[in-house]
Coordinates of N, CA, C and O and ligand atoms in Angstrom, one line a residue:
M196 N 98.0 154.1 24.9 CA 97.9 155.1 26.0 C 96.8 154.7 27.0 O 95.7 154.4 26.7
F197 N 97.2 154.7 28.3 CA 96.2 154.4 29.3 C 95.4 155.7 29.7 O 95.9 156.8 29.5
E198 N 94.2 155.5 30.1 CA 93.4 156.7 30.5 C 92.9 156.5 31.9 O 92.7 155.4 32.4
L199 N 92.7 157.6 32.5 CA 92.1 157.6 33.9 C 90.7 157.2 33.8 O 89.9 157.8 33.1
P200 N 90.3 156.0 34.5 CA 88.9 155.6 34.4 C 88.0 156.5 35.2 O 88.4 157.1 36.2
K201 N 86.8 156.7 34.7 CA 85.8 157.5 35.4 C 85.4 156.7 36.7 O 85.3 155.5 36.7
L202 N 85.1 157.5 37.8 CA 84.6 156.9 39.0 C 83.2 156.4 38.7 O 82.4 157.0 38.0
P203 N 82.9 155.2 39.2 CA 81.5 154.6 39.0 C 80.4 155.3 39.9 O 79.4 154.7 40.0
Y204 N 80.8 156.4 40.5 CA 79.8 157.1 41.4 C 80.4 158.5 41.6 O 81.5 158.8 41.2
G205 N 79.6 159.3 42.2 CA 80.0 160.7 42.5 C 81.1 160.8 43.6 O 81.2 159.9 44.4
F206 N 81.8 162.0 43.6 CA 82.8 162.1 44.6 C 82.2 162.1 46.0 O 82.9 161.7 47.0
D207 N 81.0 162.5 46.2 CA 80.4 162.5 47.5 C 79.6 161.2 47.9 O 79.0 161.1 48.9
A208 N 79.7 160.2 47.0 CA 78.9 159.0 47.2 C 79.2 158.2 48.4 O 78.4 157.4 48.9
L209 N 80.5 158.4 48.9 CA 81.0 157.5 50.0 C 81.0 158.3 51.3 O 81.5 157.8 52.3
E210 N 80.4 159.5 51.3 CA 80.3 160.3 52.6 C 79.4 159.5 53.5 O 78.5 158.8 53.1
P211 N 79.6 159.7 54.8 CA 80.7 160.5 55.5 C 82.0 159.7 55.7 O 82.9 160.2 56.3
Y212 N 82.0 158.5 55.2 CA 83.2 157.6 55.5 C 84.5 158.1 54.7 O 85.5 158.3 55.3
L213 N 84.3 158.2 53.4 CA 85.4 158.8 52.6 C 84.8 160.1 52.0 O 83.8 160.1 51.3
D214 N 85.4 161.2 52.4 CA 84.9 162.5 52.0 C 85.1 162.9 50.6 O 86.1 162.5 49.9
A215 N 84.2 163.8 50.1 CA 84.2 164.2 48.7 C 85.5 164.8 48.2 O 86.1 164.5 47.1
K216 N 86.1 165.7 49.1 CA 87.3 166.4 48.7 C 88.5 165.4 48.5 O 89.2 165.6 47.6
T217 N 88.6 164.5 49.5 CA 89.6 163.5 49.3 C 89.5 162.7 48.1 O 90.4 162.4 47.3
M218 N 88.2 162.2 47.8 CA 88.0 161.4 46.6 C 88.3 162.2 45.3 O 88.9 161.6 44.4
E219 N 88.0 163.5 45.3 CA 88.3 164.3 44.1 C 89.8 164.4 43.9 O 90.3 164.3 42.8
L220 N 90.5 164.7 44.9 CA 92.0 164.8 44.8 C 92.6 163.5 44.5 O 93.6 163.4 43.7
H221 N 92.2 162.5 45.2 CA 92.8 161.2 45.1 C 92.6 160.6 43.7 O 93.6 160.1 43.1
H222 N 91.4 160.8 43.1 CA 91.2 160.3 41.8 C 91.8 161.3 40.7 O 92.5 160.9 39.8
G223 N 91.4 162.6 40.8 CA 91.7 163.6 39.8 C 93.2 164.0 39.8 O 93.6 164.5 38.8
K224 N 93.9 163.9 40.9 CA 95.3 164.3 41.0 C 96.2 163.1 41.1 O 97.1 162.9 40.3
H225 N 96.0 162.4 42.2 CA 97.0 161.3 42.5 C 96.9 160.2 41.4 O 97.9 159.9 40.7
H226 N 95.7 159.7 41.2 CA 95.6 158.6 40.2 C 95.9 159.1 38.8 O 96.6 158.5 38.0
A227 N 95.5 160.3 38.5 CA 95.7 160.9 37.1 C 97.2 161.0 36.9 O 97.7 160.8 35.8
T228 N 98.0 161.3 38.0 CA 99.4 161.5 37.8 C 100.1 160.1 37.5 O 101.0 160.0 36.7
Y229 N 99.6 159.0 38.2 CA 100.2 157.7 37.9 C 99.9 157.4 36.4 O 100.8 156.9 35.7
V230 N 98.8 157.7 35.9 CA 98.4 157.4 34.5 C 99.3 158.2 33.6 O 99.9 157.6 32.6
A231 N 99.5 159.5 33.8 CA 100.3 160.3 33.0 C 101.8 159.9 33.0 O 102.4 159.8 31.9
K232 N 102.3 159.5 34.2 CA 103.7 159.2 34.2 C 103.9 157.8 33.6 O 105.0 157.5 33.1
L233 N 102.9 156.9 33.8 CA 103.0 155.6 33.1 C 103.1 155.8 31.6 O 104.0 155.2 30.9
N234 N 102.2 156.6 31.1 CA 102.2 156.8 29.6 C 103.5 157.4 29.1 O 104.1 157.1 28.1
E235 N 104.0 158.4 29.9 CA 105.3 159.0 29.6 C 106.4 158.0 29.5 O 107.2 158.0 28.5
A236 N 106.5 157.1 30.4 CA 107.5 156.0 30.4 C 107.3 155.1 29.2 O 108.3 154.7 28.6
L237 N 106.1 154.7 28.9 CA 105.8 153.8 27.9 C 106.2 154.3 26.5 O 106.5 153.6 25.6
Q238 N 106.1 155.6 26.4 CA 106.5 156.3 25.1 C 108.0 156.0 24.7 O 108.3 156.1 23.5
Q239 N 108.7 155.6 25.7 CA 110.2 155.3 25.4 C 110.3 153.8 24.9 O 111.5 153.4 24.6
S240 N 109.3 153.0 25.0 CA 109.4 151.6 24.6 C 108.2 151.1 23.9 O 107.3 150.6 24.6
P241 N 108.2 151.0 22.6 CA 107.0 150.5 21.8 C 106.6 149.1 22.3 O 105.5 148.8 22.3
E242 N 107.6 148.3 22.6 CA 107.4 146.9 23.0 C 106.5 146.8 24.3 O 105.6 146.1 24.4
W243 N 106.8 147.7 25.2 CA 106.1 147.7 26.5 C 104.8 148.5 26.4 O 103.8 148.2 27.1
E244 N 104.7 149.4 25.4 CA 103.5 150.1 25.2 C 102.4 149.2 24.7 O 101.2 149.5 24.9
A245 N 102.7 148.1 24.1 CA 101.7 147.2 23.5 C 101.1 146.3 24.6 O 100.1 145.6 24.3
K246 N 101.7 146.2 25.8 CA 101.3 145.2 26.8 C 100.0 145.7 27.6 O 99.8 146.9 27.7
S247 N 99.3 144.8 28.2 CA 98.2 145.1 29.0 C 98.8 145.7 30.4 O 99.9 145.4 30.7
L248 N 97.9 146.4 31.1 CA 98.4 146.9 32.4 C 98.8 145.8 33.3 O 99.8 145.9 34.0
E249 N 98.1 144.7 33.3 CA 98.4 143.5 34.2 C 99.7 142.9 33.8 O 100.5 142.6 34.7
D250 N 100.0 142.8 32.5 CA 101.3 142.3 32.1 C 102.5 143.2 32.5 O 103.5 142.7 32.8
I251 N 102.2 144.5 32.4 CA 103.2 145.5 32.8 C 103.6 145.3 34.3 O 104.7 145.2 34.7
V252 N 102.5 145.2 35.1 CA 102.7 145.0 36.6 C 103.4 143.7 36.9 O 104.2 143.7 37.8
K253 N 103.0 142.6 36.2 CA 103.6 141.3 36.5 C 105.0 141.3 36.0 O 105.9 140.6 36.7
G254 N 105.4 142.0 35.0 CA 106.7 141.8 34.3 C 107.6 142.9 34.3 O 108.7 142.9 33.6
Y255 N 107.3 144.0 35.1 CA 108.2 145.2 35.0 C 109.7 144.9 35.2 O 110.5 145.6 34.7
A256 N 110.0 143.9 36.0 CA 111.4 143.6 36.3 C 112.2 143.3 35.0 O 113.4 143.4 35.0
E257 N 111.5 142.9 33.9 CA 112.2 142.5 32.7 C 112.3 143.8 31.8 O 112.9 143.7 30.7
A258 N 111.7 144.9 32.2 CA 111.7 146.1 31.3 C 113.1 146.7 31.3 O 113.9 146.5 32.2
P259 N 113.4 147.5 30.2 CA 114.7 148.3 30.2 C 114.8 149.1 31.5 O 113.9 149.7 32.0
E260 N 116.1 149.2 32.0 CA 116.3 149.8 33.2 C 115.8 151.3 33.3 O 115.3 151.7 34.3
A261 N 115.9 152.0 32.2 CA 115.5 153.4 32.1 C 114.0 153.6 32.5 O 113.6 154.7 33.0
I262 N 113.1 152.6 32.3 CA 111.7 152.8 32.5 C 111.2 151.8 33.6 O 110.0 151.9 34.0
R263 N 112.1 150.9 34.1 CA 111.6 149.9 35.1 C 111.0 150.5 36.3 O 109.9 150.0 36.7
G264 N 111.6 151.5 36.9 CA 111.1 152.0 38.1 C 109.7 152.7 37.9 O 108.8 152.6 38.7
A265 N 109.6 153.4 36.7 CA 108.4 154.1 36.4 C 107.3 153.1 36.2 O 106.1 153.3 36.6
L266 N 107.6 152.0 35.5 CA 106.5 151.0 35.2 C 106.1 150.4 36.6 O 104.9 150.2 36.8
R267 N 107.0 150.1 37.5 CA 106.7 149.5 38.8 C 105.8 150.5 39.5 O 104.7 150.1 40.0
N268 N 106.2 151.7 39.7 CA 105.5 152.7 40.5 C 104.2 153.2 39.9 O 103.1 153.3 40.6
H269 N 104.3 153.6 38.7 CA 103.1 154.2 38.0 C 102.2 153.2 37.4 O 100.9 153.4 37.4
G270 N 102.7 152.1 36.9 CA 101.9 151.0 36.4 C 101.1 150.4 37.6 O 99.9 150.2 37.6
G271 N 101.8 150.2 38.7 CA 101.2 149.7 39.9 C 100.2 150.7 40.5 O 99.1 150.3 40.9
G272 N 100.6 152.0 40.5 CA 99.6 153.0 40.9 C 98.4 153.0 40.1 O 97.3 153.2 40.7
H273 N 98.5 152.9 38.8 CA 97.3 152.9 38.0 C 96.4 151.7 38.2 O 95.2 151.8 38.4
L274 N 97.0 150.5 38.3 CA 96.2 149.3 38.5 C 95.6 149.3 39.9 O 94.4 149.0 40.1
N275 N 96.4 149.6 40.9 CA 95.9 149.6 42.3 C 94.7 150.5 42.5 O 93.7 150.1 43.1
H276 N 94.8 151.7 41.9 CA 93.7 152.7 42.1 C 92.5 152.3 41.3 O 91.4 152.5 41.7
S277 N 92.7 151.7 40.1 CA 91.6 151.3 39.3 C 90.8 150.2 40.0 O 89.6 150.2 40.0
L278 N 91.5 149.3 40.7 CA 90.9 148.3 41.5 C 90.2 148.9 42.7 O 89.1 148.5 43.1
F279 N 90.8 149.9 43.3 CA 90.3 150.5 44.6 C 89.0 151.1 44.3 O 88.0 150.9 45.1
W280 N 88.8 151.9 43.3 CA 87.5 152.6 43.0 C 86.4 151.6 42.8 O 85.3 151.8 43.3
K281 N 86.8 150.5 42.1 CA 85.7 149.5 41.8 C 85.3 148.7 43.0 O 84.2 148.2 43.1
S282 N 86.2 148.7 44.0 CA 85.9 147.9 45.2 C 85.1 148.7 46.3 O 84.9 148.2 47.4
L283 N 84.8 149.9 45.9 CA 84.0 150.8 46.8 C 82.6 151.0 46.3 O 82.4 151.0 45.1
C284 N 81.7 151.2 47.2 CA 80.3 151.6 46.8 C 79.7 152.3 48.0 O 80.2 152.4 49.1
S285 N 78.5 152.9 47.7 CA 77.9 153.7 48.7 C 77.6 152.9 50.0 O 77.4 151.7 50.0
P286 N 77.6 153.6 51.2 CA 77.4 152.9 52.4 C 76.1 152.0 52.4 O 76.1 150.9 53.0
A287 N 75.1 152.4 51.7 CA 73.9 151.6 51.6 C 74.2 150.2 51.0 O 73.6 149.2 51.4
G288 N 75.2 150.1 50.2 CA 75.5 148.8 49.6 C 76.6 148.0 50.4 O 76.7 146.8 50.2
G289 N 77.3 148.7 51.2 CA 78.5 148.1 51.8 C 78.4 147.8 53.3 O 79.2 147.0 53.8
V290 N 77.4 148.3 53.9 CA 77.4 148.2 55.4 C 77.1 146.7 55.8 O 76.4 146.0 55.2
G291 N 77.8 146.3 56.8 CA 77.6 145.0 57.4 C 78.4 143.9 56.7 O 79.3 144.1 55.9
E292 N 78.1 142.7 57.0 CA 78.9 141.5 56.6 C 78.5 141.2 55.2 O 77.3 141.2 54.8
P293 N 79.4 140.7 54.4 CA 79.1 140.3 53.0 C 78.3 139.0 53.1 O 78.6 138.1 53.9
D294 N 77.3 138.8 52.2 CA 76.6 137.5 52.2 C 77.0 136.8 50.8 O 77.9 137.3 50.1
G295 N 76.4 135.8 50.5 CA 76.6 135.1 49.3 C 78.1 134.6 49.1 O 78.7 134.2 50.1
K296 N 78.6 134.6 47.9 CA 79.8 134.0 47.6 C 81.0 134.6 48.4 O 81.9 133.9 48.9
A297 N 81.1 136.0 48.5 CA 82.2 136.6 49.3 C 82.1 136.2 50.7 O 83.2 135.8 51.3
G298 N 80.9 136.2 51.3 CA 80.8 135.8 52.7 C 81.2 134.4 53.0 O 81.9 134.1 54.0
E299 N 80.8 133.5 52.1 CA 81.1 132.1 52.3 C 82.6 131.9 52.2 O 83.2 131.1 52.9
A300 N 83.2 132.5 51.2 CA 84.7 132.4 50.9 C 85.5 132.9 52.1 O 86.5 132.2 52.6
L301 N 85.1 134.0 52.7 CA 85.8 134.6 53.8 C 85.6 133.7 55.1 O 86.5 133.5 55.8
G302 N 84.4 133.2 55.2 CA 84.1 132.3 56.3 C 85.0 131.0 56.3 O 85.6 130.6 57.3
S303 N 85.1 130.4 55.1 CA 85.9 129.2 55.1 C 87.4 129.4 55.2 O 88.1 128.6 55.7
A304 N 87.8 130.6 54.7 CA 89.2 130.9 54.8 C 89.7 131.4 56.1 O 90.8 131.1 56.6
F305 N 88.9 132.2 56.8 CA 89.3 132.8 58.0 C 88.6 132.4 59.3 O 88.9 132.9 60.4
G306 N 87.6 131.6 59.1 CA 86.8 131.2 60.3 C 85.5 131.9 60.3 O 84.4 131.3 60.2
D307 N 85.5 133.2 60.3 CA 84.3 134.0 60.2 C 84.7 135.4 59.7 O 85.9 135.8 59.7
Y308 N 83.7 136.2 59.4 CA 84.0 137.6 58.9 C 84.7 138.4 59.9 O 85.6 139.2 59.6
G309 N 84.4 138.3 61.2 CA 85.0 139.1 62.2 C 86.5 138.8 62.3 O 87.3 139.7 62.5
K310 N 86.9 137.5 62.1 CA 88.3 137.2 62.2 C 89.0 137.7 61.0 O 90.2 138.2 61.0
F311 N 88.4 137.7 59.8 CA 89.0 138.3 58.6 C 89.2 139.8 58.8 O 90.3 140.3 58.5
K312 N 88.2 140.4 59.3 CA 88.2 141.9 59.5 C 89.4 142.2 60.5 O 90.1 143.2 60.2
E313 N 89.5 141.5 61.5 CA 90.6 141.7 62.5 C 92.0 141.5 61.9 O 92.8 142.4 62.0
Q314 N 92.1 140.5 61.1 CA 93.4 140.2 60.5 C 93.8 141.2 59.4 O 94.9 141.7 59.3
F315 N 92.8 141.6 58.6 CA 93.0 142.6 57.6 C 93.3 144.0 58.2 O 94.2 144.7 57.7
T316 N 92.6 144.4 59.2 CA 92.8 145.7 59.9 C 94.2 145.7 60.5 O 94.9 146.7 60.3
K317 N 94.6 144.6 61.1 CA 96.0 144.5 61.7 C 97.0 144.7 60.6 O 98.0 145.5 60.8
A318 N 96.8 144.1 59.5 CA 97.8 144.2 58.4 C 97.8 145.7 57.9 O 98.9 146.2 57.6
A319 N 96.6 146.3 57.7 CA 96.6 147.7 57.2 C 97.2 148.6 58.1 O 97.9 149.6 57.7
L320 N 97.1 148.4 59.4 CA 97.6 149.3 60.4 C 99.1 149.1 60.6 O 99.9 150.0 61.0
G321 N 99.6 147.9 60.2 CA 101.0 147.5 60.3 C 101.9 148.0 59.1 O 103.1 147.8 59.2
V322 N 101.2 148.5 58.1 CA 102.1 148.9 56.9 C 102.8 150.2 57.4 O 102.2 151.2 57.8
F323 N 104.2 150.1 57.3 CA 105.0 151.2 57.7 C 105.1 152.2 56.5 O 105.6 151.7 55.5
G324 N 104.7 153.4 56.7 CA 104.8 154.4 55.6 C 103.7 154.1 54.6 O 102.6 153.8 55.0
S325 N 104.0 154.2 53.3 CA 103.0 154.1 52.2 C 102.9 152.7 51.7 O 103.9 152.0 51.5
G326 N 101.7 152.3 51.5 CA 101.5 150.9 50.9 C 100.0 150.5 50.9 O 99.1 151.4 51.0
W327 N 99.8 149.2 50.7 CA 98.4 148.7 50.6 C 98.3 147.4 51.4 O 99.2 146.7 51.6
A328 N 97.1 147.2 51.9 CA 96.7 145.9 52.4 C 95.7 145.2 51.4 O 94.9 145.9 50.8
W329 N 95.9 143.9 51.3 CA 95.1 143.2 50.3 C 94.5 141.9 50.8 O 95.1 141.2 51.6
L330 N 93.3 141.6 50.3 CA 92.8 140.2 50.3 C 93.2 139.6 49.0 O 92.9 140.2 47.9
V331 N 93.9 138.5 49.0 CA 94.4 137.9 47.7 C 94.0 136.4 47.6 O 93.7 135.8 48.6
K332 N 94.1 135.9 46.4 CA 93.9 134.5 46.1 C 95.1 134.0 45.4 O 95.7 134.6 44.5
D333 N 95.6 132.8 45.9 CA 96.8 132.2 45.2 C 96.3 131.3 44.1 O 95.1 131.1 43.8
T334 N 97.3 130.6 43.4 CA 97.0 129.8 42.2 C 96.1 128.6 42.6 O 95.4 128.1 41.7
S335 N 96.1 128.2 43.9 CA 95.3 127.1 44.3 C 93.9 127.5 44.7 O 93.1 126.7 45.1
G336 N 93.7 128.9 44.7 CA 92.4 129.4 45.2 C 92.3 129.8 46.6 O 91.3 130.2 47.1
K337 N 93.4 129.6 47.4 CA 93.4 129.8 48.8 C 93.5 131.4 49.0 O 94.3 132.1 48.4
L338 N 92.7 131.8 50.0 CA 92.6 133.3 50.3 C 93.6 133.6 51.4 O 93.8 132.8 52.3
S339 N 94.2 134.8 51.4 CA 95.0 135.3 52.5 C 95.1 136.8 52.5 O 94.6 137.4 51.5
V340 N 95.6 137.3 53.5 CA 95.8 138.8 53.6 C 97.3 139.1 53.5 O 98.1 138.4 54.2
V341 N 97.7 140.0 52.6 CA 99.1 140.4 52.5 C 99.2 141.9 52.4 O 98.1 142.6 52.3
T342 N 100.4 142.5 52.5 CA 100.6 143.9 52.3 C 101.6 144.1 51.3 O 102.5 143.2 51.0
T343 N 101.6 145.2 50.6 CA 102.7 145.6 49.7 C 103.1 147.0 50.0 O 102.3 147.8 50.4
P344 N 104.4 147.3 49.8 CA 104.9 148.7 50.0 C 104.6 149.5 48.7 O 104.5 149.0 47.6
N345 N 104.6 150.8 49.0 CA 104.5 151.8 47.9 C 103.3 151.5 46.9 O 102.2 151.3 47.4
Q346 N 103.5 151.3 45.6 CA 102.4 150.9 44.7 C 102.6 149.5 44.2 O 102.1 149.2 43.1
D347 N 103.3 148.7 44.9 CA 103.4 147.3 44.4 C 102.1 146.6 44.5 O 101.3 146.9 45.3
N348 N 101.9 145.7 43.5 CA 100.6 145.0 43.4 C 100.9 143.5 43.6 O 101.9 143.0 43.2
P349 N 100.0 142.7 44.3 CA 100.2 141.3 44.6 C 100.4 140.5 43.3 O 101.0 139.4 43.3
L350 N 99.9 141.0 42.1 CA 100.1 140.2 40.9 C 101.6 139.9 40.6 O 101.9 138.9 40.0
T351 N 102.4 140.8 41.0 CA 103.9 140.7 40.8 C 104.4 139.4 41.5 O 105.4 138.8 41.1
Q352 N 103.7 139.0 42.6 CA 104.1 137.8 43.4 C 103.2 136.6 43.0 O 103.2 135.6 43.7
G353 N 102.5 136.7 41.9 CA 101.7 135.6 41.5 C 100.4 135.5 42.2 O 99.7 134.4 42.2
L354 N 100.0 136.5 43.0 CA 98.7 136.5 43.7 C 97.7 137.4 43.1 O 98.0 138.4 42.5
V355 N 96.4 136.9 43.1 CA 95.4 137.7 42.5 C 94.7 138.6 43.5 O 94.2 138.1 44.5
P356 N 94.7 140.0 43.3 CA 94.1 140.8 44.3 C 92.6 140.8 44.2 O 92.0 140.9 43.1
L357 N 91.9 140.6 45.3 CA 90.4 140.6 45.4 C 89.9 141.9 45.9 O 88.8 142.3 45.6
L358 N 90.6 142.4 46.9 CA 90.2 143.6 47.6 C 91.5 144.3 48.1 O 92.3 143.7 48.7
G359 N 91.6 145.6 47.9 CA 92.8 146.3 48.3 C 92.4 147.6 49.1 O 91.4 148.2 48.7
L360 N 93.2 147.9 50.1 CA 93.0 149.2 50.8 C 94.2 150.0 50.7 O 95.3 149.6 51.1
D361 N 94.1 151.2 50.2 CA 95.2 152.2 50.1 C 95.4 152.8 51.4 O 94.5 153.5 52.0
V362 N 96.6 152.6 52.0 CA 96.9 153.3 53.3 C 98.0 154.4 53.2 O 98.6 154.7 54.1
W363 N 98.1 154.9 51.9 CA 99.0 156.1 51.8 C 98.2 157.2 52.5 O 97.0 157.3 52.5
E364 N 99.0 158.1 53.1 CA 98.4 159.3 53.8 C 97.5 160.1 52.8 O 96.5 160.6 53.3
H365 N 97.8 160.1 51.5 CA 96.9 160.9 50.6 C 95.5 160.4 50.6 O 94.6 161.1 50.1
A366 N 95.3 159.1 51.0 CA 94.0 158.5 50.9 C 93.1 159.0 52.1 O 91.9 158.8 52.1
Y367 N 93.7 159.5 53.1 CA 92.9 159.8 54.3 C 93.3 161.1 55.1 O 92.5 161.5 56.0
Y368 N 94.4 161.7 54.7 CA 94.9 162.8 55.6 C 94.0 164.0 55.8 O 93.9 164.6 56.9
L369 N 93.3 164.4 54.7 CA 92.4 165.6 54.8 C 91.3 165.4 55.9 O 91.0 166.3 56.6
K370 N 90.7 164.2 55.9 CA 89.6 164.0 56.9 C 90.1 163.4 58.2 O 89.7 163.8 59.3
Y371 N 91.0 162.5 58.1 CA 91.4 161.8 59.4 C 92.8 162.2 59.9 O 93.2 161.6 60.9
Q372 N 93.5 163.1 59.2 CA 94.9 163.5 59.6 C 95.7 162.2 59.8 O 95.8 161.4 59.0
N373 N 96.3 162.1 61.0 CA 97.2 161.0 61.3 C 96.5 159.7 61.8 O 97.1 158.7 62.1
R374 N 95.1 159.8 61.8 CA 94.4 158.7 62.5 C 94.0 157.6 61.5 O 92.9 157.4 61.1
R375 N 95.0 156.8 61.0 CA 94.8 155.8 60.1 C 93.8 154.7 60.6 O 92.9 154.2 59.8
P376 N 93.8 154.4 61.9 CA 92.8 153.4 62.4 C 91.3 153.9 62.1 O 90.5 153.0 61.8
E377 N 91.0 155.2 62.2 CA 89.7 155.6 62.0 C 89.3 155.5 60.5 O 88.2 155.2 60.1
Y378 N 90.3 155.8 59.7 CA 90.1 155.7 58.2 C 89.8 154.2 57.9 O 88.8 153.9 57.1
V379 N 90.6 153.3 58.4 CA 90.4 151.9 58.1 C 89.0 151.4 58.6 O 88.3 150.7 57.9
E380 N 88.7 151.8 59.8 CA 87.4 151.4 60.3 C 86.2 151.9 59.5 O 85.2 151.2 59.2
A381 N 86.4 153.2 59.0 CA 85.3 153.8 58.1 C 85.2 153.0 56.8 O 84.1 152.8 56.3
W382 N 86.3 152.6 56.3 CA 86.4 151.9 54.9 C 85.5 150.7 54.9 O 84.9 150.3 53.9
W383 N 85.4 150.0 56.1 CA 84.6 148.7 56.1 C 83.2 149.0 55.7 O 82.4 148.1 55.3
N384 N 82.7 150.3 55.8 CA 81.3 150.6 55.5 C 81.0 150.8 54.0 O 79.9 151.0 53.6
V385 N 82.1 150.9 53.2 CA 81.9 151.2 51.8 C 82.5 150.2 50.9 O 82.9 150.6 49.8
I386 N 82.6 149.0 51.3 CA 83.2 147.9 50.4 C 82.1 147.4 49.5 O 81.0 147.1 49.9
N387 N 82.5 147.3 48.2 CA 81.6 146.7 47.2 C 81.8 145.2 47.2 O 82.7 144.7 46.5
W388 N 81.0 144.4 48.0 CA 81.3 143.0 48.1 C 80.9 142.2 46.9 O 81.4 141.1 46.6
E389 N 80.0 142.8 46.1 CA 79.7 142.2 44.8 C 80.9 142.1 43.9 O 81.1 141.2 43.1
E390 N 81.7 143.2 43.9 CA 82.9 143.3 43.1 C 83.9 142.2 43.6 O 84.6 141.5 42.8
V391 N 84.0 142.1 44.9 CA 84.9 141.1 45.5 C 84.5 139.7 45.1 O 85.3 138.9 44.6
A392 N 83.2 139.4 45.1 CA 82.6 138.1 44.8 C 83.0 137.8 43.3 O 83.3 136.7 42.9
A393 N 82.8 138.9 42.4 CA 83.1 138.7 41.0 C 84.5 138.4 40.7 O 84.8 137.7 39.7
R394 N 85.4 138.8 41.6 CA 86.9 138.6 41.4 C 87.3 137.2 42.0 O 88.4 136.8 41.7
L395 N 86.5 136.6 42.8 CA 86.9 135.3 43.4 C 87.2 134.2 42.4 O 86.5 134.1 41.4
Ligands
MN3_125 MN1 96.2 156.4 46.5

């Protein structure tokens, strides 16, 4: 059985960029529901219940038809949100350009941090409806920006997610209403670049 991971900070830790009420609902209701529905689906298949979350997300297409959709949506939802919380930290830790390993990797892949930010923002704003924007690494170690619909995760395409941004309306509607660009701009202030570096 999977469990909802605790947030590594308080609900209000990312204020004013990500507000406490949104964090509380996003974690305690939306993420919790993905975990509950994933567990519910897995109870129908002991073979799939024994797998890791990553293996479920990579391999859901091979699952019995009755649970395939649930594994895709709720397995992806659980993994995506688990990554999302870990990739955030208080504004004091996230403001500005990443240095060290993450900064160097972004510089060599995209030219400079500004170009990466521009490309990622464009991708995040271009997601039609619900989905995610990602910084990913392929099997050769090359970095790129991709998007996925709904709760799909890049792992399903053989790409390793390094940083993901949830652009579902539930991630921002309370504070930003329909203004996704303001939410995306705010998010740049609360990225945990140490976590990104550790995933490189
Ligand atoms: Mn979400």
